[in-house]
Each structure stands twice: as structure tokens, then as C-alpha cells.
């Protein structure tokens, strides 16, 4: 996905061009303009004209600007300083997938383990970072994949998420590899409310340090939304049970079927800290004409999915209308099919490409023959003889104002009525904090959400921490895991009476991959294979049974080939000035023209002066110390393939390929 | 030697020339020369020059002899013609090819061993006959392929990597070529592409013999402290005559030189070379001045680089021999063999 200069705001693509530092007082920090489209392809088409216009504007401003003496004299001081590669974030940022992952899972590291057949090692790398590799490998929202370098160098990203699943599917026995939980406890008791991914992560991290974790869950089993909201054709119960139980069996004192009804009461109990991981469990409702009369046949999506998960619901009407365009809507429509519905429709207010559901979820629903009706706003429930007969929709179109703000304007066409027996409402989720009294020191802010510190996850009541969807509204599982790790660190610091804002440093380690003159311990040949598609179960079977998993996952051969597509972005090109003889060999061999030996300058100019200008400002440039010829080496990190040819053609070893292992600090391995 | 093929991926914003090709389209195999070899930089400069001139690969013939330098044509212009000849015999092949088809651009790649030792007899006659080719000498002063013996261009004061003294004076191929009447003689350094690329482009446009003597450090055998052909020595002693800009036909490049500080030289096809003078009064059109300047710099232990000599009115072997404009390989039997009647007439005229 080529999104250079593009960003999304209110579902609309905008252009943003950075303004050089010297012109910011005149032009502002950047120049931006709405492309008035939600479609990426047409945004890409419109892009360059506007980028050129902005560039010209910047050029004109440069000409107008008369440099005064002081500014000229300052010039040399404004030259790019040598890049500080000892900052752990520099090389981390180059590993695009890991940097984009909220839990900072070392993706290339586990993918290499997969290609070597070390599935168990690969699984443990994941488990350490994100706690639920088997679950996430099937359900993750994959923020890593749009970030993947392959989007910039080839076409499609590595199937990172499905490779994560591979680590689960082919792993061996892990019981010996789990961290040891001390028998002797440290005397601190932590209450965890809600048995979803956030709480389970907190529990796992804290148990290792000897904390006692007491988990409260209103449902009879753990897993939270992973169990109640994700249907088993996407996430088999066995996978869920295995990974949830892995944590529970580490010694969590789980109190199922126990709903915490009053925070005030809980605070009176003997807990050293309380973690709230209750998610966003309240499905939104729609109050339109006929809502009350038709109540018997209208179901709130997430509640309905929950009752399926616990097998309270086993059937649905023949004709079903799903209202909403998120992933819950997709799960609802596909579940309906499996419960015997014959005619299932999804209706969504917005245009198709602005739906909240992930691309792949929409594709799978449509693959199963479910139509998605875009631009349909529900107006009333149509009754017949006191029974729900259909839903009436108004047809709209999306119109954008100059700020790119969208409004849905009726087209004036005749309203449409879709006949149905049941309606499933999947139009969003809210938090539900009715059980937290407002006079106990937990302050609430906008939208009745608790005020939580972004770094420490602490609420205004020092003992109470929040994480997962409960903290800032619906996100996804990987965020919950990331929150859990951080909250665990905070809870530990709080219980040990340390400063919560002193966050532990990440682990960062560079190791040379050189094995011989031109041999590396990683496979540096760049695979030109296209992204491999995950095989699916035969629909004649999968559509009949709620429990048959649709995706079959990669087999070992496909996994190996997909793993080979990884560019090993964590194998860093490390440059040592004192060894360089400026022979240009690296410049000549680099397939993507990343390397330059040029006169230093201010960042803006330096980026523009490279052999191929470094226009992607999201990606850093590596600048060396001054070299003997008074030039500097500048490497644009943007499309480096990490093929190691620079290091292979370097006669002095000034370039070396070194694996960078960045490990986000956990509460139990703080340095 | 590198084991993987250079990935085909290139930068999404890589420049495209008039033929719709990128620089990558002019590449060859991945080099098997030592890592850091100056020859690879020269290959890259040739690629850049061909790309910038939008040359078609199929209109170029790469000729070479034997040696590290002569392996180099495998590493650029994958789709050009080529002939890897016997040691030192590349000029003969060039002469034959040139006579058979003068429409190709002939690019000879040779080294100091290939041209100054075993092939010097061939080299001098190619220059003397104004053979229409660009003759690049990748000059590293050593026999790299046979483990670092002194070559004939190694300076007398330069010691070998192992401390051995060089007993013989060096041959200066640039002076030799000027004396023999070559129309274009330049010297450059593999580590300075800014100077090298315009010179290669100009040499391609020269009618007749164009010699480029390019110092190309041998990282393995001749890049030590006591070498006069090391990266460090050449950088320290580089005496550049001028900054050279190549102005293609029909294009205008505005350069902010002080008035009077530049010389403009017309090339055969109408394109021009603009030289920014850095040495006072040097005019590369003056042969005597060129020879003197080279001698001066040798005495100072310097390396004089840039365009040393150019003859704007040079001619080439085809013109000297008054050959047909149609290349010989395109003439049919009818044109080549006018028939017995014609022969009779010629014989009559000679009675």
C-alpha cells in the first residue's frame, strides 16, 4: 500500500507535505489538503499533482526568503548530526512490523525461526510478547502488515499474522519453557476484573514475580471477548482454551460466574491494587420506529454472539438482516448462515470502502455469498400482525465538505424494505462502568470514560489501573496485551512504592551475522514470490457447522515459502566510519540506491540531494560522522532490502549486517 | 565474490531515461572482482554514462583482453555485444570489428598490463590509426590477477605491498597517446564519479581514438601506504584540471561560472563539453601545453586528472581510409563484386 504523502482523516484521504524548518513560521508545519475521496487508488492518482503544487509553493517561499547573515552563519550548525544508533528506537523503527505492533513482537526473529523449522522457539518468542499467538494468529487486526517494508519494495506485505498462526499449529511441547512461578508469594494481592486478554496478560506477568492474582469474571469461562465475540469458525475453542488455560494454570485464582457489582466494596477488600479489564461489553442499540414492538426479534450483535458461544442460542430466523459494518457485523452474518438462516444481508450506512470491518473479514463474508448493502440507513422496523416483517432503509450517499468531513445525504430514492425474521444490531460497542461508584476517587471525563494516564494506565485512584478496551474504548486483542504488559509494570512499581513514570528500558542487542567473507547466518537472498494465500475449508462443510474452522492455515511448505518473503529488516546495516575507505563499492551495488557519500547539509536539503531523494519522511536517514574527504555517508532507510550486498562488497568491513533484537521490557525482565 | 544475485527490485522513484530505461537496465552480472575494486566503480560510471545518454545496449560492443580489468565488461551492459580477446590483442579485434561495422559504439576495456605491457604494440597503433573507439584503461599499477607484481605503469618510487622496490620507470599512457595523435585523452579516478561520468560521455561522442586512463586502486595488492595508486595517495595528490560538464545536443545547462573562466568544446555530434578552469590558463586544445602539464605534475608527484587533450577536428580510421559510409557487413555481393566487365575496364585503364 503506497501511502507516501497520504494520511487518513475522517475516512478521507489527505495529502501532507512537510515544510522545511526555516519556512515554518511562514507556511506552518506542513501543507495539507483533502483529496475528498475515501478511495486509496484515486487518492494515489490525485496525489502527485498536489504534491508538486505544494513543492512549488515551498520553492517559491524559499526564493522569497532572504537569508540574513545570522541564518547563513548558523547553517553549518544546522547540518545533520551523526545519527545516534545507540538510541534503541533508531534500529527499532527500521523493523517496521515490530515498531507498528503495539506489543512490539520481534516479528522477523520468529519468522526466521519458522523458516528453520523451529516452530516452538517461534511460538515462545510470540508468547513472550503477545501472550496469545494461536488466538492472534487467527484474529489479530494486524497493524504490522500495512507497515511491512514489502508494501514499499514489492506489492503485498508478508502474511505476518498467518505465520504467527503457524507457530501455534506446529509447535511442540512448551511446558518446560514456561517461566517458573515462585511457590513463595510476595504477599501482594492483585484483583483483576474481567478475564479478557488484558487481565490475563497482567496476571501472567505478575505471577512470575510472586504476586497473587485474583481474577473476577461474570461468565463461566475465561477469555473475555475472545470467547464471547469471536465465533468458533474463526477461532476454535480448543485454541482459545489452550492459551487461556496456559495463563490460568500458572496459578491465577479465578472466580468465574462472579460479577463485580461495586468497586467501592472491592476497594474495601484486602487488595494491593486493582486492574480493570472489563472491555467494552455493551452493544449499541438503535431507537427507531418499531424498535420496542419488534423487540422479540431484534438482537444486539455482541450479546447474541455471546449466547451462541455459550450455546444458549442455537437457531435464527430464515431471513436475517444485519445492521452495521464492523467486524462484529461480519461475525453476526456468518454465524447466522451457520445457524440455518437462508437469506442473510448486511446493511451499512456508509459506503462499502469506508466500513470499519477489516478488508479480509468483508472478503470472507462475501465469499460465503452474503451481500453487503452500502449506503443504507435504517429508518424503521416494519411490523406485520405484531411480528417483525422487515426493515425500511433510506438510501444515502457520502458527501465530503472542504475539511473532508463526511455527511450522509439522502439520495431521494424510494425507501427500500428488506424482509426479515430477525435483525442483528452490530453498530458499535460502549463501555459499561455503572458498577464504579463516582464518589470513590476514580474520576470520569468525556463520554463517561475514566481518566487514565497514557503511560502508567493508572486511574485517578492510585490503586486502580485500567487496560484493554476498558481504558480508552474498543481496540483489539493485541492492544489489550500491550496494555497488560505496561499495566503490570505500573502495578509492580506501585506495590514496591517506586516511581511509576520511570519506565524500564527495552532490551536491545546487536549481533553480527557474518560467518565468512561473504556468508551470513541469515538468508539474504530476496524472495520474489507473491504473497501466498491461506487455504480454506470446503464451504459445503464449513457453512453447515459453526465449529468448523474456515481457514486451514498454511501447511509447512507454504509457511516456509511465505516466511522466505520476509526481508529480515531486523538485520541492520551497521556502518563504521573509521573503517570506511570511501571506495564507493556499496553505492554501486545497492539495488535500491539507498547509500550516498555526499556533502552534509540541513535535513531537508540533504534528503533532497541524495541520489534518489529521500521523500518518505516517515523513514529515517542514517548519517555518519564526517569522513576523511569531508563528506558523510547518508543511507535512506526507506526501501533498503536488507540484502547485505553493501556489506558483501565492502572491502574493509565498514558495513556489517547485525541482527537487532529489540525486546520490550516486561515486568519480570526489567534491566 | 558475492553468492546471491543482485535483487531485481529497484527504488520506486528511480529515474527513467529517454528510452524508458532505468540505470538498472544497463547493469551486468554481479562482479566477481575483489570487494572494493576500483574497476567496479568504473563499471558503475559506464552504466551511468550510458543511461544518461540513453544509449541502446545493442548498439554498443564491449571489447577486452585479459586481466582483472578485462573481466569487467561482464559486469555492465548485459545486453551489449562483446568480445573478450587474447591478452593485449583487444585493439586488433577492435580494428576488425570497426572496419566491418563502424556503426556500433566500440568500448574497449583494458588494464595497465593488457595495454602497457603485453599489448603496448597494439595500443600504440590503435591510437596512431585513430581507431574510432573509447579506450578505457583501468590503471591500478599492479598485476592483480597474478598476485600483485609491479606493472609497467607502477611509479618507480612506489614500493610493493611486501616492501619490494620497483626498479623501472613507469609508462605514462596518456602522454604516449597524445604524442601518437589520439584526439581525446583524459585521466580520471575511479573514486570520483562526478568527474568520470561526463568524461566517459564525452569520450563516447569523440570521433576517432578516445583514451581514458582511469586510476583504479587495487584494494587487495596496491592500496597500501607506500603505493602511489592507493585511494589515499590519489585523493591527496589529485590535481584536477577542470570541472567538466557534458552538455547534450540541443540542451542548455546554466552554470554559474565567472565569465571567461570556462572553455566550451564542441564534440563531433554537436554536443558540447564545458570546462570550468581551475588551473590558470590551461587549454586542453593545446597539445604542447598538455604534454608539459603532464610532465610538470609527474615531477611534483601529482596525478593530473580531467580532460588533458582534445582535438576538435579529429578524424577517424574510416575517414582516413576513405571507406564507404555503408558498413562493410551491410554491403551485398552485388556492391562488393562489380563483375568481370568492370574488372576489364579497370585493367584497361591501367595498361
XYZ file of N, CA and C in Angstrom, chain A residues 4 152-154 518-519 524-526 528 581-585 588-593 611-612 615 629 631 636 639 641 643 645 648-651, chain B residues 1-14 23-24 27 30-36 40-41 44 48 190-191 193 219 223 231 235:
210
model
N 2.624 7.207 0.471
C 3.514 8.347 0.636
C 2.712 9.642 0.524
N 6.443 -1.290 0.367
C 7.187 -0.240 -0.325
C 8.123 -0.806 -1.378
N 8.611 -2.033 -1.160
C 9.592 -2.566 -2.109
C 8.967 -3.510 -3.121
N 7.888 -4.150 -2.752
C 7.239 -5.072 -3.674
C 5.783 -4.660 -3.786
N 31.825 -13.890 2.594
C 30.562 -13.461 2.008
C 29.426 -14.361 2.451
N 29.485 -14.794 3.675
C 28.412 -15.657 4.146
C 27.780 -15.068 5.382
N 20.014 -13.989 2.880
C 19.888 -12.598 2.420
C 19.331 -12.487 1.003
N 19.053 -13.627 0.360
C 18.503 -13.559 -0.995
C 17.044 -13.120 -0.906
N 16.682 -12.146 -1.721
C 15.334 -11.574 -1.622
C 14.356 -12.406 -2.442
N 11.262 -13.343 -4.560
C 10.378 -12.553 -5.425
C 8.979 -13.176 -5.486
N 36.899 3.359 3.505
C 37.906 3.994 2.646
C 37.248 4.724 1.479
N 35.939 4.867 1.529
C 35.186 5.612 0.508
C 35.461 5.110 -0.900
N 35.409 3.798 -1.069
C 35.681 3.223 -2.398
C 34.433 3.184 -3.263
N 33.255 3.477 -2.682
C 32.002 3.521 -3.455
C 31.407 2.156 -3.777
N 32.048 1.081 -3.315
C 31.552 -0.244 -3.700
C 30.113 -0.439 -3.241
N 27.674 1.438 -5.449
C 27.478 0.825 -6.759
C 26.612 -0.425 -6.699
N 26.715 -1.177 -5.622
C 25.997 -2.455 -5.589
C 24.567 -2.298 -5.089
N 24.289 -1.295 -4.280
C 22.970 -1.224 -3.623
C 21.833 -1.261 -4.651
N 20.978 -2.291 -4.587
C 19.930 -2.408 -5.601
C 18.901 -1.289 -5.539
N 18.741 -0.686 -4.380
C 17.700 0.334 -4.277
C 18.273 1.731 -4.039
N 19.556 1.908 -4.336
C 20.200 3.226 -4.263
C 19.979 3.948 -2.945
N 21.069 10.661 -4.130
C 20.960 10.110 -5.485
C 19.503 9.958 -5.882
N 18.732 9.358 -4.968
C 17.288 9.376 -5.143
C 16.747 10.043 -3.882
N 12.183 11.025 0.126
C 10.954 11.801 0.284
C 10.013 11.238 1.337
N 37.221 12.547 3.406
C 37.036 13.508 2.312
C 36.068 14.627 2.690
N 33.120 14.384 3.454
C 31.727 14.080 3.120
C 31.154 13.231 4.256
N 19.414 6.194 3.154
C 17.967 6.335 3.295
C 17.407 4.960 3.658
N 13.678 2.147 1.527
C 13.434 0.915 0.757
C 14.627 -0.034 0.771
N 16.609 -3.187 1.235
C 16.105 -4.569 1.190
C 16.774 -5.455 2.228
N 19.540 -6.785 2.035
C 20.116 -7.913 1.307
C 21.581 -8.107 1.676
N 24.203 -6.747 0.477
C 25.203 -6.636 -0.583
C 26.215 -5.536 -0.289
N 28.693 -7.163 1.704
C 29.466 -8.145 0.946
C 30.493 -7.484 0.053
N 30.152 -6.323 -0.488
C 31.082 -5.653 -1.397
C 32.000 -4.691 -0.658
N 31.884 -4.616 0.640
C 32.744 -3.697 1.400
C 34.090 -4.374 1.662
N 35.202 -3.756 1.222
C 36.495 -4.414 1.383
C 37.027 -4.356 2.819
N 33.756 -12.238 -3.817
C 32.718 -12.766 -4.724
C 31.420 -12.892 -3.951
N 30.370 -12.484 -4.577
C 29.071 -12.465 -3.922
C 28.254 -13.652 -4.394
N 27.561 -14.271 -3.482
C 26.858 -15.501 -3.853
C 25.442 -15.270 -4.353
N 24.821 -14.191 -3.934
C 23.436 -14.002 -4.391
C 23.408 -13.086 -5.604
N 22.365 -13.211 -6.377
C 22.166 -12.284 -7.486
C 21.664 -10.973 -6.918
N 22.060 -9.891 -7.565
C 21.557 -8.600 -7.100
C 20.040 -8.582 -7.277
N 19.290 -8.310 -6.206
C 17.833 -8.325 -6.345
C 17.360 -7.389 -7.463
N 16.329 -7.806 -8.152
C 15.844 -7.007 -9.282
C 15.103 -5.753 -8.829
N 14.685 -5.754 -7.588
C 13.926 -4.594 -7.102
C 14.758 -3.336 -7.210
N 14.108 -2.282 -7.614
C 14.825 -1.012 -7.568
C 13.972 0.024 -6.855
N 14.570 1.171 -6.622
C 13.864 2.227 -5.907
C 12.649 2.661 -6.715
N 11.486 2.807 -6.054
C 10.288 3.187 -6.827
C 10.446 4.521 -7.562
N 11.310 5.385 -7.076
C 11.464 6.678 -7.743
C 12.702 6.736 -8.626
N 13.205 5.597 -9.030
C 14.408 5.576 -9.861
C 14.130 6.282 -11.182
N 18.625 3.060 -14.803
C 20.043 2.738 -14.720
C 20.247 1.233 -14.543
N 19.321 0.616 -13.817
C 19.453 -0.820 -13.547
C 19.422 -1.652 -14.820
N 22.843 -2.666 -16.247
C 23.782 -3.417 -15.417
C 24.155 -4.746 -16.051
N 26.625 -9.680 -11.252
C 27.272 -9.176 -10.040
C 28.764 -9.437 -10.171
N 29.567 -8.438 -9.838
C 31.005 -8.524 -10.044
C 31.626 -9.655 -9.242
N 32.605 -10.326 -9.859
C 33.373 -11.318 -9.107
C 34.757 -10.778 -8.789
N 34.965 -9.484 -9.007
C 36.235 -8.869 -8.610
C 36.252 -8.724 -7.088
N 37.439 -8.414 -6.551
C 37.521 -8.250 -5.095
C 36.558 -7.147 -4.648
N 36.013 -7.311 -3.457
C 35.152 -6.268 -2.903
C 35.948 -4.968 -2.809
N 35.354 -3.886 -3.262
C 36.007 -2.586 -3.162
C 36.891 -2.238 -4.344
N 35.026 -1.795 -10.300
C 33.567 -1.830 -10.161
C 32.970 -0.424 -10.200
N 33.708 0.528 -9.644
C 33.225 1.903 -9.696
C 33.217 2.402 -11.124
N 30.271 1.102 -12.799
C 29.093 1.883 -12.404
C 29.053 3.209 -13.158
N 26.198 4.525 -15.692
C 25.574 5.834 -15.505
C 25.661 6.655 -16.801
N 38.744 6.408 -10.292
C 37.524 5.620 -10.117
C 36.672 6.141 -8.965
N 37.315 6.792 -8.003
C 36.583 7.254 -6.824
C 35.948 8.617 -7.004
N 33.224 9.945 -9.383
C 32.282 9.759 -10.497
C 31.811 11.092 -11.054
N 42.384 -2.820 -4.263
C 42.284 -2.862 -2.796
C 43.084 -4.019 -2.214
N 46.957 -0.950 -2.366
C 46.258 0.129 -1.671
C 46.925 0.390 -0.324
N 43.866 4.641 -2.804
C 42.797 5.643 -2.652
C 43.347 6.907 -1.995
N 43.772 10.606 -3.724
C 42.953 11.707 -3.190
C 43.833 12.860 -2.749
